[in-house]
PDB file of C-alpha atoms in Angstrom:
ATOM      1  CA  UNK A   1     -16.233  37.778  24.509  1.00 53.00           C
ATOM      2  CA  UNK A   2     -13.151  39.568  23.236  1.00 63.00           C
ATOM      3  CA  UNK A   3     -11.884  39.283  19.720  1.00 65.00           C
ATOM      4  CA  UNK A   4      -9.131  37.339  21.213  1.00 71.00           C
ATOM      5  CA  UNK A   5     -11.242  34.953  22.895  1.00 74.00           C
ATOM      6  CA  UNK A   6     -13.310  34.523  19.658  1.00 72.00           C
ATOM      7  CA  UNK A   7     -10.197  33.612  17.571  1.00 76.00           C
ATOM      8  CA  UNK A   8      -9.182  31.181  20.137  1.00 74.00           C
ATOM      9  CA  UNK A   9     -12.536  29.256  19.671  1.00 72.00           C
ATOM     10  CA  UNK A  10     -12.672  29.540  16.016  1.00 76.00           C
ATOM     11  CA  UNK A  11      -9.275  27.728  15.822  1.00 74.00           C
ATOM     12  CA  UNK A  12     -10.037  24.906  18.515  1.00 74.00           C
ATOM     13  CA  UNK A  13     -12.926  24.457  16.128  1.00 71.00           C
ATOM     14  CA  UNK A  14     -10.949  24.415  13.126  1.00 71.00           C
ATOM     15  CA  UNK A  15      -8.660  21.877  15.004  1.00 72.00           C
ATOM     16  CA  UNK A  16     -11.220  19.534  15.675  1.00 67.00           C
ATOM     17  CA  UNK A  17     -12.433  19.633  12.585  1.00 68.00           C
ATOM     18  CA  UNK A  18      -9.293  18.809  10.893  1.00 64.00           C
ATOM     19  CA  UNK A  19      -8.520  16.222  13.544  1.00 63.00           C
ATOM     20  CA  UNK A  20     -12.247  14.862  12.770  1.00 59.00           C
ATOM     21  CA  UNK A  21     -11.438  14.751   9.136  1.00 59.00           C
ATOM     22  CA  UNK A  22      -7.888  12.910   9.545  1.00 55.00           C
ATOM     23  CA  UNK A  23      -8.955  10.308  11.942  1.00 53.00           C
ATOM     24  CA  UNK A  24     -12.337   9.610  11.087  1.00 59.00           C
ATOM     25  CA  UNK A  25     -11.513   8.643   7.356  1.00 69.00           C
ATOM     26  CA  UNK A  26      -9.713   5.628   6.328  1.00 73.00           C
ATOM     27  CA  UNK A  27      -8.260   7.343   3.246  1.00 79.00           C
ATOM     28  CA  UNK A  28      -6.516   9.813   5.581  1.00 78.00           C
ATOM     29  CA  UNK A  29      -5.022   7.502   7.861  1.00 80.00           C
ATOM     30  CA  UNK A  30      -1.420   7.464   7.832  1.00 84.00           C
ATOM     31  CA  UNK A  31      -0.350   5.875  11.454  1.00 90.00           C
ATOM     32  CA  UNK A  32      -1.315   3.312  13.933  1.00 90.00           C
ATOM     33  CA  UNK A  33      -3.326   5.772  15.974  1.00 89.00           C
ATOM     34  CA  UNK A  34      -5.277   7.379  13.280  1.00 87.00           C
ATOM     35  CA  UNK A  35      -6.278   4.036  12.051  1.00 87.00           C
ATOM     36  CA  UNK A  36      -7.274   3.020  15.266  1.00 89.00           C
ATOM     37  CA  UNK A  37      -9.347   6.020  15.801  1.00 87.00           C
ATOM     38  CA  UNK A  38     -10.976   5.380  12.710  1.00 87.00           C
ATOM     39  CA  UNK A  39     -11.816   1.753  13.652  1.00 89.00           C
ATOM     40  CA  UNK A  40     -13.268   2.656  17.056  1.00 90.00           C
ATOM     41  CA  UNK A  41     -15.491   5.022  15.316  1.00 88.00           C
ATOM     42  CA  UNK A  42     -17.140   2.244  13.701  1.00 89.00           C
ATOM     43  CA  UNK A  43     -17.797   0.651  16.544  1.00 91.00           C
ATOM     44  CA  UNK A  44     -17.524  -2.964  15.193  1.00 93.00           C
ATOM     45  CA  UNK A  45     -18.304  -6.000  17.667  1.00 95.00           C
ATOM     46  CA  UNK A  46     -15.612  -8.386  18.247  1.00 95.00           C
ATOM     47  CA  UNK A  47     -17.070 -10.632  15.678  1.00 96.00           C
ATOM     48  CA  UNK A  48     -16.780  -8.110  12.791  1.00 95.00           C
ATOM     49  CA  UNK A  49     -13.283  -7.176  13.740  1.00 94.00           C
ATOM     50  CA  UNK A  50     -11.927 -10.446  13.711  1.00 96.00           C
ATOM     51  CA  UNK A  51     -13.464 -10.829  10.376  1.00 96.00           C
ATOM     52  CA  UNK A  52     -11.804  -7.602   9.374  1.00 94.00           C
ATOM     53  CA  UNK A  53      -8.555  -9.176  10.897  1.00 95.00           C
ATOM     54  CA  UNK A  54      -8.657 -12.106   9.105  1.00 97.00           C
ATOM     55  CA  UNK A  55      -9.361 -10.152   5.752  1.00 96.00           C
ATOM     56  CA  UNK A  56      -6.411  -7.716   6.559  1.00 94.00           C
ATOM     57  CA  UNK A  57      -4.028 -10.366   6.925  1.00 96.00           C
ATOM     58  CA  UNK A  58      -5.086 -12.161   3.658  1.00 97.00           C
ATOM     59  CA  UNK A  59      -4.826  -8.935   1.717  1.00 97.00           C
ATOM     60  CA  UNK A  60      -1.400  -8.302   3.366  1.00 97.00           C
ATOM     61  CA  UNK A  61      -0.254 -11.761   2.776  1.00 97.00           C
ATOM     62  CA  UNK A  62      -1.420 -11.423  -1.119  1.00 97.00           C
ATOM     63  CA  UNK A  63       0.357  -8.004  -1.596  1.00 97.00           C
ATOM     64  CA  UNK A  64       3.735  -9.374  -0.137  1.00 98.00           C
ATOM     65  CA  UNK A  65       3.527 -12.473  -2.626  1.00 98.00           C
ATOM     66  CA  UNK A  66       2.793 -10.069  -5.374  1.00 97.00           C
ATOM     67  CA  UNK A  67       5.866  -7.977  -4.140  1.00 97.00           C
ATOM     68  CA  UNK A  68       8.123 -10.804  -4.109  1.00 97.00           C
ATOM     69  CA  UNK A  69       7.008 -11.859  -7.642  1.00 97.00           C
ATOM     70  CA  UNK A  70       7.836  -8.242  -8.992  1.00 97.00           C
ATOM     71  CA  UNK A  71      11.045  -8.584  -7.500  1.00 97.00           C
ATOM     72  CA  UNK A  72      11.902 -11.940  -9.243  1.00 97.00           C
ATOM     73  CA  UNK A  73      10.536 -10.637 -12.463  1.00 96.00           C
ATOM     74  CA  UNK A  74      12.654  -7.772 -12.470  1.00 97.00           C
ATOM     75  CA  UNK A  75      15.709  -9.613 -11.504  1.00 97.00           C
ATOM     76  CA  UNK A  76      14.835 -12.131 -14.330  1.00 95.00           C
ATOM     77  CA  UNK A  77      14.649  -8.945 -16.619  1.00 95.00           C
ATOM     78  CA  UNK A  78      18.037  -7.886 -15.683  1.00 96.00           C
ATOM     79  CA  UNK A  79      19.598 -11.472 -16.161  1.00 96.00           C
ATOM     80  CA  UNK A  80      18.097 -11.161 -19.653  1.00 95.00           C
ATOM     81  CA  UNK A  81      19.603  -7.561 -20.194  1.00 96.00           C
ATOM     82  CA  UNK A  82      23.185  -8.795 -18.866  1.00 96.00           C
ATOM     83  CA  UNK A  83      23.112 -11.869 -21.326  1.00 95.00           C
ATOM     84  CA  UNK A  84      21.747  -9.269 -24.226  1.00 95.00           C
ATOM     85  CA  UNK A  85      25.043  -7.460 -23.371  1.00 96.00           C
ATOM     86  CA  UNK A  86      27.228  -9.677 -22.833  1.00 96.00           C
ATOM     87  CA  UNK A  87      26.603 -11.600 -26.404  1.00 95.00           C
ATOM     88  CA  UNK A  88      25.930  -8.368 -27.837  1.00 96.00           C
ATOM     89  CA  UNK A  89      22.362  -9.152 -29.353  1.00 96.00           C
ATOM     90  CA  UNK A  90      19.149  -7.565 -28.405  1.00 95.00           C
ATOM     91  CA  UNK A  91      16.952  -8.354 -25.683  1.00 94.00           C
ATOM     92  CA  UNK A  92      14.117  -9.827 -28.172  1.00 95.00           C
ATOM     93  CA  UNK A  93      16.972 -12.294 -29.800  1.00 95.00           C
ATOM     94  CA  UNK A  94      17.787 -13.652 -26.063  1.00 93.00           C
ATOM     95  CA  UNK A  95      14.182 -14.288 -25.146  1.00 94.00           C
ATOM     96  CA  UNK A  96      13.786 -16.031 -28.779  1.00 93.00           C
ATOM     97  CA  UNK A  97      16.505 -18.085 -28.114  1.00 93.00           C
ATOM     98  CA  UNK A  98      15.210 -18.960 -24.690  1.00 92.00           C
ATOM     99  CA  UNK A  99      11.903 -20.076 -26.194  1.00 91.00           C
ATOM    100  CA  UNK A 100      13.486 -22.000 -28.947  1.00 92.00           C
ATOM    101  CA  UNK A 101      15.792 -23.926 -26.041  1.00 92.00           C
ATOM    102  CA  UNK A 102      12.354 -24.529 -23.962  1.00 87.00           C
ATOM    103  CA  UNK A 103      10.582 -26.134 -27.102  1.00 90.00           C
ATOM    104  CA  UNK A 104      13.811 -28.311 -28.156  1.00 75.00           C
TER     105      UNK A 104
END
């Protein structure tokens, strides 16, 4: 075997090792194909895949709801900041006034 052939074999094994590390580990999966390859490597039954699908759907929905909540909180904070600037009072004073109004 020549040095060039040996180097080609070494390179091929390095590529295979890299491919295995990137597709057979969910932490490294960054696209649909890599995730599919990883899931195929688990060799789950249809029943387990359906459970996995249900859990993933629930998690996606939960994350989307949390994302919407964070957006709404940020919008609310921005409105309070705008009020504090408009009336030339501190952020905390606006919150205190809002709390007093809510109690009354």
